[in-house]
Structures are given as C-alpha cells and as structure tokens.
Short mmCIF file of C-alpha atoms in Angstrom, two decimals:
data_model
loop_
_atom_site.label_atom_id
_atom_site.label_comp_id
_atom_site.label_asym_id
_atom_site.label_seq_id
_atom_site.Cartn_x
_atom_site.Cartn_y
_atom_site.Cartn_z
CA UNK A 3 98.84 115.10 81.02
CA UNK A 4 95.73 113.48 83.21
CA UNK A 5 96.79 110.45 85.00
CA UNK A 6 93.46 108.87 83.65
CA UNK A 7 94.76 109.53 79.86
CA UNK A 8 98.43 108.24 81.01
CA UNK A 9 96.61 105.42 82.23
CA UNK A 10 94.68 104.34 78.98
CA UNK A 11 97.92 105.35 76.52
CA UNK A 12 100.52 102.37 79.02
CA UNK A 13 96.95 99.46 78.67
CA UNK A 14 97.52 100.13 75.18
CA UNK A 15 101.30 99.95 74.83
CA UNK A 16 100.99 96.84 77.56
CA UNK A 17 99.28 94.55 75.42
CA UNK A 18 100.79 95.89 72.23
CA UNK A 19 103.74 94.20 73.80
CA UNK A 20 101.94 91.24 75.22
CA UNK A 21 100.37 90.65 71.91
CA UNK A 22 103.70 90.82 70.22
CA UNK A 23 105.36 88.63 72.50
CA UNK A 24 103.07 86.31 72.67
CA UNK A 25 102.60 85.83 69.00
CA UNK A 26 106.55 85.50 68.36
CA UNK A 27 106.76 82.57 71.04
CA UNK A 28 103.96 80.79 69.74
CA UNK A 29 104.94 81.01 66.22
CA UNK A 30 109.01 80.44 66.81
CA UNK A 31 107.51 77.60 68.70
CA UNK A 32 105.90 76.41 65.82
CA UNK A 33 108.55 76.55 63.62
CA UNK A 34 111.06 74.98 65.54
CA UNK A 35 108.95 71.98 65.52
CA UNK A 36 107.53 72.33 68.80
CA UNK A 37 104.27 69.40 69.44
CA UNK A 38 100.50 70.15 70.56
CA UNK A 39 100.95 69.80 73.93
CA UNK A 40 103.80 72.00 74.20
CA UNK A 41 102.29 74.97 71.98
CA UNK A 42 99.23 74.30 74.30
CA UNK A 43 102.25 74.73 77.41
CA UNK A 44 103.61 77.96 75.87
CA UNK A 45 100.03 79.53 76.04
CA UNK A 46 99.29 78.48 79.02
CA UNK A 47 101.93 78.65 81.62
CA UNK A 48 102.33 82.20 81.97
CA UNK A 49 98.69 82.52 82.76
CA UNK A 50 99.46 80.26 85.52
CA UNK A 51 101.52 82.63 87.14
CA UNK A 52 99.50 85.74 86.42
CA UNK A 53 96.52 84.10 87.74
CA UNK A 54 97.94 83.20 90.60
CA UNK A 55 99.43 86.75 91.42
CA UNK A 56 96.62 88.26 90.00
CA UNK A 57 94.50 87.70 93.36
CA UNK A 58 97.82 89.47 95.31
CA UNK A 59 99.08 91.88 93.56
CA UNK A 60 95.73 93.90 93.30
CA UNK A 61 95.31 93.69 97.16
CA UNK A 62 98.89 94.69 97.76
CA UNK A 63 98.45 97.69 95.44
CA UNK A 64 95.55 98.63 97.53
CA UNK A 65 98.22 99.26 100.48
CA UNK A 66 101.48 99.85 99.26
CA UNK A 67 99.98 101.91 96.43
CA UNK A 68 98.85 101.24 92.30
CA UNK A 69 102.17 103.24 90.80
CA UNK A 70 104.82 100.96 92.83
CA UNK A 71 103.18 97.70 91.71
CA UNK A 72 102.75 98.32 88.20
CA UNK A 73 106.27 99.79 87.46
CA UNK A 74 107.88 96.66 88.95
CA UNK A 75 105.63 94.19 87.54
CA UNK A 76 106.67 96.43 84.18
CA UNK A 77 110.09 95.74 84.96
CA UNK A 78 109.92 92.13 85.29
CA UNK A 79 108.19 91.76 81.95
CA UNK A 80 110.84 93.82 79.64
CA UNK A 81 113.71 91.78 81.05
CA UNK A 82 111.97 89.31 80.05
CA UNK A 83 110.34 89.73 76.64
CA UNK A 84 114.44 90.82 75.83
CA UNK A 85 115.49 87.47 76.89
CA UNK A 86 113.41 85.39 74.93
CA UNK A 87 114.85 86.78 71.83
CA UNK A 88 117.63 84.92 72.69
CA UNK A 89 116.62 81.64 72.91
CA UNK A 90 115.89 78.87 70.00
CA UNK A 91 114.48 75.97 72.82
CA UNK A 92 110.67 75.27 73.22
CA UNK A 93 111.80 74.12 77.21
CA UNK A 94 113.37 77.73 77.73
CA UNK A 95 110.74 79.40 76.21
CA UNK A 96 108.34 77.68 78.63
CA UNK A 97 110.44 78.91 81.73
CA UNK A 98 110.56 82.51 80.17
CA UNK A 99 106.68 82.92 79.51
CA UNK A 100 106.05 81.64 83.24
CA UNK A 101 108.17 84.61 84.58
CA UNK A 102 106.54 87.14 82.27
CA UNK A 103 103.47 86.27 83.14
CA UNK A 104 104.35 87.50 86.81
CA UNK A 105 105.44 90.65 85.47
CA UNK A 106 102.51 90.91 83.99
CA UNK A 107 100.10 90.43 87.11
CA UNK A 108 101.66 93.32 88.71
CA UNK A 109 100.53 95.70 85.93
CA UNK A 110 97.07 94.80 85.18
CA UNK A 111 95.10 94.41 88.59
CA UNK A 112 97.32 97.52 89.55
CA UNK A 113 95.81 99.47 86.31
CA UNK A 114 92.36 98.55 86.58
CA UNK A 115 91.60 99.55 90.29
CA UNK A 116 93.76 102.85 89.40
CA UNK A 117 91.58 104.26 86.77
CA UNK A 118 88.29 103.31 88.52
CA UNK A 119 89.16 104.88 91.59
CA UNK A 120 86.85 107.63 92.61
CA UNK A 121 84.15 106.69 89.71
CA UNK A 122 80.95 105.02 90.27
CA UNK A 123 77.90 104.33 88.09
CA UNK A 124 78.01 106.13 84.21
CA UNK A 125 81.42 107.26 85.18
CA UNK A 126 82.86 104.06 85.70
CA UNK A 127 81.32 102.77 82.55
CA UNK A 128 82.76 105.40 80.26
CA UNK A 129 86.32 105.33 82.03
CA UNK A 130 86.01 101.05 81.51
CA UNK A 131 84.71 101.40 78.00
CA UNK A 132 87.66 103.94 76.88
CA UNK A 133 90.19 101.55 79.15
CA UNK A 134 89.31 98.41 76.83
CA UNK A 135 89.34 100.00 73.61
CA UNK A 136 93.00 101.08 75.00
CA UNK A 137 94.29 97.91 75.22
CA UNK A 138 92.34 96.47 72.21
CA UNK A 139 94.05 98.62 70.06
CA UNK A 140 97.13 97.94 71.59
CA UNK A 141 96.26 94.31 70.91
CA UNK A 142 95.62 94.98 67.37
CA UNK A 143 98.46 96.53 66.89
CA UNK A 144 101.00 93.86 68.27
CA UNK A 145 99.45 91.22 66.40
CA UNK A 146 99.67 93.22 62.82
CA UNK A 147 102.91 94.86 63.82
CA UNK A 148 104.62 91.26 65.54
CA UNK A 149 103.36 89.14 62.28
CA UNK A 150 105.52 92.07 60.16
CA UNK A 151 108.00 92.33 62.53
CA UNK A 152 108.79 88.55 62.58
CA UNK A 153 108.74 88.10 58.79
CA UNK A 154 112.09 90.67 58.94
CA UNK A 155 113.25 88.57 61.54
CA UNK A 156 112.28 86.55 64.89
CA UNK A 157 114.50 88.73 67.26
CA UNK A 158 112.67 91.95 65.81
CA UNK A 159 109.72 91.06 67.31
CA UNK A 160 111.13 90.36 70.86
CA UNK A 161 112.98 93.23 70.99
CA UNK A 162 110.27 95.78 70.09
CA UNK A 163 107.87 93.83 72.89
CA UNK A 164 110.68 94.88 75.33
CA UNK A 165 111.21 98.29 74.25
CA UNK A 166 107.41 98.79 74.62
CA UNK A 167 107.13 97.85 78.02
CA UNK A 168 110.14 100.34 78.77
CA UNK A 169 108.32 103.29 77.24
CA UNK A 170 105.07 102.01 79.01
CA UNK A 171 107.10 102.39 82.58
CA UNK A 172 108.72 105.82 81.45
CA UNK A 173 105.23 106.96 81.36
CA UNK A 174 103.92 104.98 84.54
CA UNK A 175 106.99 107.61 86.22
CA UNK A 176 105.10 110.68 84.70
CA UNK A 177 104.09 113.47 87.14
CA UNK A 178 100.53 114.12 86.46
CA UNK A 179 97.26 115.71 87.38
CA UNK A 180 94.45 114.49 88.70
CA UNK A 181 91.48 113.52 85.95
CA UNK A 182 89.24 116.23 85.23
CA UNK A 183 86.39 113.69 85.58
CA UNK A 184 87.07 113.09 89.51
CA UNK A 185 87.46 115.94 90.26
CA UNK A 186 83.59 116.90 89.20
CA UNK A 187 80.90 116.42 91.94
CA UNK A 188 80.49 112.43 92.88
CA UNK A 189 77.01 112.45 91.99
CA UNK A 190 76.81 110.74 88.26
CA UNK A 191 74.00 111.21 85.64
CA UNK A 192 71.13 108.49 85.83
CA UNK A 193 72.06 105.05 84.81
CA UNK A 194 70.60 101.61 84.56
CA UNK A 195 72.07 99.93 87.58
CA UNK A 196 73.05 96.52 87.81
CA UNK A 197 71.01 94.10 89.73
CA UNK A 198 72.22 93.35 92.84
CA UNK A 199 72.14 89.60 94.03
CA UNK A 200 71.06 88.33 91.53
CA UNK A 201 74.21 86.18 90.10
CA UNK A 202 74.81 88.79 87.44
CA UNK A 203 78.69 89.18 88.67
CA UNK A 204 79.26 85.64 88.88
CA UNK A 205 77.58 84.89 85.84
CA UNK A 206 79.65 87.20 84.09
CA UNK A 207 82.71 85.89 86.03
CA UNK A 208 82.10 82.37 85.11
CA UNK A 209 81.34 83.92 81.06
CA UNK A 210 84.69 85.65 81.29
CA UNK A 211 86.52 82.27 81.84
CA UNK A 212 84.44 79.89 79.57
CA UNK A 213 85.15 82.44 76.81
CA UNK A 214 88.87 82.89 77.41
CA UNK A 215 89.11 79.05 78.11
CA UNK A 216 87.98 78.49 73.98
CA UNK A 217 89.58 81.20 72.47
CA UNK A 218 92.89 81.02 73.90
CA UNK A 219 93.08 77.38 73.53
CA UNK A 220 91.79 77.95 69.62
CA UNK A 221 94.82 80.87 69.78
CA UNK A 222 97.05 78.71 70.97
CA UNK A 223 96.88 75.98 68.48
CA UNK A 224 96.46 77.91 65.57
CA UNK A 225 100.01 78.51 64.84
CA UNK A 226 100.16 74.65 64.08
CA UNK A 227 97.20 74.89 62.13
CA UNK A 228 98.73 78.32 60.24
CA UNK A 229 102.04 76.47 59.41
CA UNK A 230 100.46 73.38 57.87
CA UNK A 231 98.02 75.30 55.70
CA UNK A 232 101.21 77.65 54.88
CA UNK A 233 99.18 80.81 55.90
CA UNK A 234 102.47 82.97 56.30
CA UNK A 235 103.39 84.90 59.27
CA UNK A 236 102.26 88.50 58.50
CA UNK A 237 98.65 86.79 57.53
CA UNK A 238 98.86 85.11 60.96
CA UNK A 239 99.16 87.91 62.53
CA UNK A 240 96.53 90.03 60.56
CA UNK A 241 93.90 87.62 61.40
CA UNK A 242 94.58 87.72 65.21
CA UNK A 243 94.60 91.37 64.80
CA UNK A 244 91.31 91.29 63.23
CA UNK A 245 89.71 89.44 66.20
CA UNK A 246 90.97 92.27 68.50
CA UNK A 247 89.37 94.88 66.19
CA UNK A 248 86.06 93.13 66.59
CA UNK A 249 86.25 93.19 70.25
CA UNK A 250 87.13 96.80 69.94
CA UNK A 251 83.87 97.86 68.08
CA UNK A 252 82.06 95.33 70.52
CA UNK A 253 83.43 97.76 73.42
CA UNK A 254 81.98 100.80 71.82
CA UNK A 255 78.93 99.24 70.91
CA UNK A 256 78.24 97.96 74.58
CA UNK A 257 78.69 101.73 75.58
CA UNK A 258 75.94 102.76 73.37
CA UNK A 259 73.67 99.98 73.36
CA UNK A 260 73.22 99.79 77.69
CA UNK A 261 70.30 97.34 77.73
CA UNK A 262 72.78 94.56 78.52
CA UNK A 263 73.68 95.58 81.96
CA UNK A 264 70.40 94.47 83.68
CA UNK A 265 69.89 91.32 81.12
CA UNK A 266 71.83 88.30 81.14
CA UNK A 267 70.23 86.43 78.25
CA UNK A 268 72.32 88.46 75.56
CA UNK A 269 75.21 87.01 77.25
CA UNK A 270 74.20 83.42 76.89
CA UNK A 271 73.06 84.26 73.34
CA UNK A 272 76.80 85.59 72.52
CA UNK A 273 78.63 82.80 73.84
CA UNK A 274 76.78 80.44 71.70
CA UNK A 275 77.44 82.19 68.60
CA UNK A 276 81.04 82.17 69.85
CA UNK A 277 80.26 78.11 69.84
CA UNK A 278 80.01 78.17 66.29
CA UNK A 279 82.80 80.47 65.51
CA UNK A 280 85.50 78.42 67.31
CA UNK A 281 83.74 75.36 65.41
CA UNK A 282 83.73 77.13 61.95
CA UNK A 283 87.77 77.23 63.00
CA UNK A 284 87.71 72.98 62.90
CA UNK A 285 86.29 73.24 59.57
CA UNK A 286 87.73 76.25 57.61
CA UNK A 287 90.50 75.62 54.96
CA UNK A 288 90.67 79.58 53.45
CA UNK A 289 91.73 82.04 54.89
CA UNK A 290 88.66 84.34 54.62
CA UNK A 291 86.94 81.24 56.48
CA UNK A 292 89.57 82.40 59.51
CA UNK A 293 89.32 85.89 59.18
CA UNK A 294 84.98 85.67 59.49
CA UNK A 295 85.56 83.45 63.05
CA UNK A 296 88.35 85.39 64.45
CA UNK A 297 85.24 88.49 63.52
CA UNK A 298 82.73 86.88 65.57
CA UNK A 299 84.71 85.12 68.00
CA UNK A 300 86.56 88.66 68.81
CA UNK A 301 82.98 90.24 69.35
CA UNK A 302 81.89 88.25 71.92
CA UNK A 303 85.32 87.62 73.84
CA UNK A 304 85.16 92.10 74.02
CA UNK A 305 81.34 91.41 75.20
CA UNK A 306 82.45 88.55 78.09
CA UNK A 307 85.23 91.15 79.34
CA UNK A 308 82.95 94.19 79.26
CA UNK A 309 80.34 92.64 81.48
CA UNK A 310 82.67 91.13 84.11
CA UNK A 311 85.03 94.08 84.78
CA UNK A 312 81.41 96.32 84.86
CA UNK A 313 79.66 93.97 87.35
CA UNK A 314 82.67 93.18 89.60
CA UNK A 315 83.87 97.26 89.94
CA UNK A 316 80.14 98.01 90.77
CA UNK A 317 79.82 95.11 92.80
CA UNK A 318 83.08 95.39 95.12
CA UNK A 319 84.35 98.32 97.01
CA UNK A 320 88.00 97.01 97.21
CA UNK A 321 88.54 98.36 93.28
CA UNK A 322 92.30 96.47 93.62
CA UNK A 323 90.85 92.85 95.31
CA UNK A 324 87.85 93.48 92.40
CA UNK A 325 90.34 93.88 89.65
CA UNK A 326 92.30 90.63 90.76
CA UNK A 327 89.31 88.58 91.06
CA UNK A 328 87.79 90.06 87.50
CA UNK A 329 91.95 88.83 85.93
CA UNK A 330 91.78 86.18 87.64
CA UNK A 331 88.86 85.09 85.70
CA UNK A 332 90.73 85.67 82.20
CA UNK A 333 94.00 84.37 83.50
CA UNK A 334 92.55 81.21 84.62
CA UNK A 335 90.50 80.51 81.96
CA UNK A 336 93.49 81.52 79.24
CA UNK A 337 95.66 78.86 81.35
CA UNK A 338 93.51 75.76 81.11
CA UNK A 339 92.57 76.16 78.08
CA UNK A 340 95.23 75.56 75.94
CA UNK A 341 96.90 73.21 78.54
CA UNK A 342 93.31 70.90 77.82
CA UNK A 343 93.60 72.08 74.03
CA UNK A 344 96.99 71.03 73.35
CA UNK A 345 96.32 67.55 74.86
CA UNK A 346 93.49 67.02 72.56
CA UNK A 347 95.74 67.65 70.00
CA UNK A 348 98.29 65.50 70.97
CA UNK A 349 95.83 62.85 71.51
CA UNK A 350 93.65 63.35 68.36
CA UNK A 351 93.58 64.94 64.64
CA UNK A 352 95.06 68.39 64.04
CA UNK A 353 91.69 70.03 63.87
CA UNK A 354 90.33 68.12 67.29
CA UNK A 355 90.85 70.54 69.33
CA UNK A 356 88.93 73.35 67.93
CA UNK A 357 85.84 71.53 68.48
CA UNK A 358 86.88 70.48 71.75
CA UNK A 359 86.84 74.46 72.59
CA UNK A 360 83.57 74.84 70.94
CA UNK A 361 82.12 72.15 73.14
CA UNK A 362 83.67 73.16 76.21
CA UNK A 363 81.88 77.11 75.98
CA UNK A 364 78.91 75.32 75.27
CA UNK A 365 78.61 73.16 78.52
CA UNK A 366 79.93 76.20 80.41
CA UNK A 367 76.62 78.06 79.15
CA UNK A 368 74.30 75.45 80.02
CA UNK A 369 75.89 75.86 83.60
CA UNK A 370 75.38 79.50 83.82
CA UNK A 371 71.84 79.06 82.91
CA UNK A 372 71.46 76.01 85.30
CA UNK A 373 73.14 78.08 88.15
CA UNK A 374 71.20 81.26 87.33
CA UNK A 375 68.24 79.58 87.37
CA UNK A 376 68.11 77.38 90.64
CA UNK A 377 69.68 80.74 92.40
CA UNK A 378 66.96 82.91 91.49
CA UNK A 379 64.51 79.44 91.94
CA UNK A 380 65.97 79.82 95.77
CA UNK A 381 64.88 83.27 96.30
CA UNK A 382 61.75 83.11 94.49
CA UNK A 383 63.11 86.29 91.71
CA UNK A 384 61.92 85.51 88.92
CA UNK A 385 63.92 84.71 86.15
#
C-alpha cells in the first residue's frame, strides 16, 4: 500500500479512538456525579500536555525521523485509553487524560509533516483536504460508535479506543511505497497562492484557537447539560457525530470552492455564525435544536482547521516545527476553553457557559479584524 494512503487510513483510526475515549470520560464523568469545573478539567488537561509537546515532538520528528515518533506516542496512548476503563474516580481520570494527551502529541505533529512532505501548492491542498476528511470520519465514527458502545457498557468503550490505537501502530510498522503523487515531477498545476505577509497565517492561527476555545468548552459541558435533559447516551453521541460530519462536507467543500485561500473575510464571516450556534446551544431544550448547532458549529470548526494547517504548511519550510505550531493552536485553544467554561459553570447557571463561549469567539474576531487591519494599516496594503 502507499505510505500516503497508510497515512490517511491511522488519522482516521486515531481520532476514532480519541473521539471514543474522550466521549466515555466525559460522560462516566458525568454520571458519577462529577461538578462543572471538573468536567471542564477532564476536557482540558490532556490538551495541556499535547500542547505543550506539540511544539517538540514535531521538531524532534524532523531529526530522529516521523515513523519513530508516532509509533511511540501511539504506544503511550493505548496503555492508556486501556487503563481508564478501569477506573470509577473523576481525580484518576484527570491524571489518565493528562498522560494520553502526551501520547497523543507524538502522533499528530509527526503525521501532518509526514504526508506533506515533498508536496507544495495544489498538491499539498489535495493531500490536506483528503488528510482531514480522514480523521473526520474517524471522528464521526467514535462518537456514534462510543455513544453505542457505552450504552452496552462503560468498559466497552475504553477498550475498543485501545484496541484502535493498536491496529493504528500495526499499520504505522507497514513496509510501504513511496506515494505515486511524489514521485511525479515537483512542478504542480496553477493555483491561487496564498498571500504572503499579509497576516493570513496568523489570522488563521489565532481563528484556529478562538474556534476550538468555544467548541470544546461547549463539548465539554454538554454531557452535564445531556444528563439533565435525559438525552441518553447513544443520542449524545449521535449529535457529536453529526458536528464532525459537518466539518467533513466543510473539508470537501473548501477543496472545491478555492476562493477562500486569498480572502480572509469568509473567515470572520464563519466564526460569527459559529457565535450564534454555540449561543443557540444556551437556549435549545430539543434535541433537533442540538443537532442544527452541532451542524453549523461543525462547519465552521472544519473551515478554522482547513485554513490554518493550509497557510502554516505553505508558509513554513520546517513541515514538522509547522505542524506543531498549526496543533499547538487547537491544543491550546481546546485546553482553556473548557478549563474557563467549567468555571463559569461552577460559578453561574447550567446554561452560562454556553454563552460565555459564544462571547468569547466573538471578541476573538473583533481582534483578528483589529490586528489585520492596523498590520496591513503599517504597510500601507490595503485591506
């Protein structure tokens, strides 16, 4: 098999198992009683850790090499994922998802700088569009599949998370060939390229982390919310799934429809419809209400992704220091948010911190404007 199609089959196991894990903590969590601030804890700490590594990991698989990285980081992560099935305490649980989220920063950078190595321009594009649709599916699929899974039984769910990740390194260990697509002349067809110096990287960096910053403190919360409205745990998980389906058409649609990688006013425009999907969270009692802002919220969060792993591969040479920076940007983002979320909560009403969220994307838009604006103000480009 190509390496490049080995590649996109382990980003969608990966997250298959991430988004199974993930769910089954939060929701366990939930269940055992566990308050706003810690559910807010459990969805946050292990982002701490991957963020951190995030900005190492990627430059040490630039010199030690992308295989050796993600394997052990793989390692760490189904050790893991097997030992949380065997815990019952919120406190444990928090240790746990700190380690896995180590294991999990040795994967990701690793994966992303792999795939795009030896790709430039249209290339790079189609190889990052294919990649994310990968690991939305695999997304998808661990949120429907966990939800099922953990109606039969909580342990289910952990132990099929771990079993993933060990499939995902038996095909990490795969002999393969090179892709057929680097191995055609360097020169790619014509493409739209994107502007150079003028903020569009950090813009989209700063997007990246205002968008994961809402959603995964809205994500984080929700199983509180979910248990209180008695939305069981198979519908729980079929609504987080449905946000990940959204952000997989968004993926394919941003292939097709290329105007967006030389503008960034669709980009403000998205995250401000994102505004009002976290809000329409705060206010929704049904759960076709859910399922309609997990739609549009899932959209744009594929859209903020898209644009920052595009403008940081084509902006940075180093594909494995790129990769870090670009998860940094969703790992940070993913750990404050439902640390900030979760004390809201705790502080306020049950449905507080969903419009804290909403809030919080919009002031991070009127920055990106503001900073977009006096930049290009600076060197007289006009806007």
């Amino acid at each position: 098999m190509s390496q490049i199609y080995i590649l996109y089959l382990t980003a969608l196991l990966m997250d298959m198992a991430v988004a199974g894990l993930v769910f089954a903590i939060g929701r366990r969590a939930a269940e055992l009683g566990a308050t706003a601030t810690e559910l807010g804890l459990l969805g946050a700490v292990w982002f701490g850790a991957y963020t951190a590594l995030a900005l190492v990991t990627g430059r040490i698989s630039d010199r030690v090499g992308r295989r050796k990285v993600a394997i052990t980081g793989c390692v760490l992560a189904a050790v893991i994922a097997l030992a949380c099935a065997y815990t019952t305490r919120v406190s444990y649980l928090l240790s746990l998802t700190l380690l896995f989220g180590a294991g999990v920063a040795g994967f990701w950078p690793s994966v992303i700088a792999w795939l795009s190595e030896r790709a430039s321009g249209a290339r790079l594009a189609g190889r990052l569009t294919r990649f994310s649709v990968a690991w939305n599916i695999g997304l998808l699929l661990g949120f429907g599949i966990a939800g099922e899974l953990y109606r039969h039984g909580p342990r289910l769910a952990f132990f099929t998370s771990s079993g993933v990740i060990v499939v995902t390194i038996a095909l990490l260990l795969l002999p393969a060939r090179e892709a057929k697509d680097a191995a055609r002349p360097a020169v790619a067809p014509y493409h739209e390229s994107v502007p150079k110096g003028r903020g569009f990287r950090k813009t989209a960096w700063l997007a990246n982390f205002a968008v994961n910053f809402a959603l995964a403190g809205t994500v984080a919360l929700f199983p509180q919310l979910a248990t209180h409205l008695a939305i069981t745990a198979d519908v729980h998980g079929a609504l987080l799934a449905l946000g990940r389906g959204a952000a997989l058409v968004s993926f394919v649609a941003l292939e097709l429809l290329k105007f967006w990688r030389t503008r960034l006013w669709p980009l403000w425009v998205a995250q401000l419809v994102c505004v009002a999907g976290i809000a329409w969270v705060g206010w929704a009692d049904r759960t076709w209400m859910f399922a309609a802002a997990f739609v549009v919220t899932g959209v744009v969060s594929g859209y903020a992704y898209q644009a920052s792993l595009l403008f940081t591969l084509e902006e940075i040479s180093e594909r494995g220091k790129g990769g870090g920076f670009h998860e940094a940007m969703v790992g940070s983002g993913m750990f404050l948010g439902p640390i900030l979320a979760g004390w809201v909560g705790s502080e306020s009403a049950m449905r507080a911190p969903y419009f804290f969220c909403a809030a919080a994307l919009a002031f991070f838009v009127v920055v990106q404007v503001a900073l977009v604006a006096w930049r290009r103000k600076s060197a007289r480009v006009p806007v």
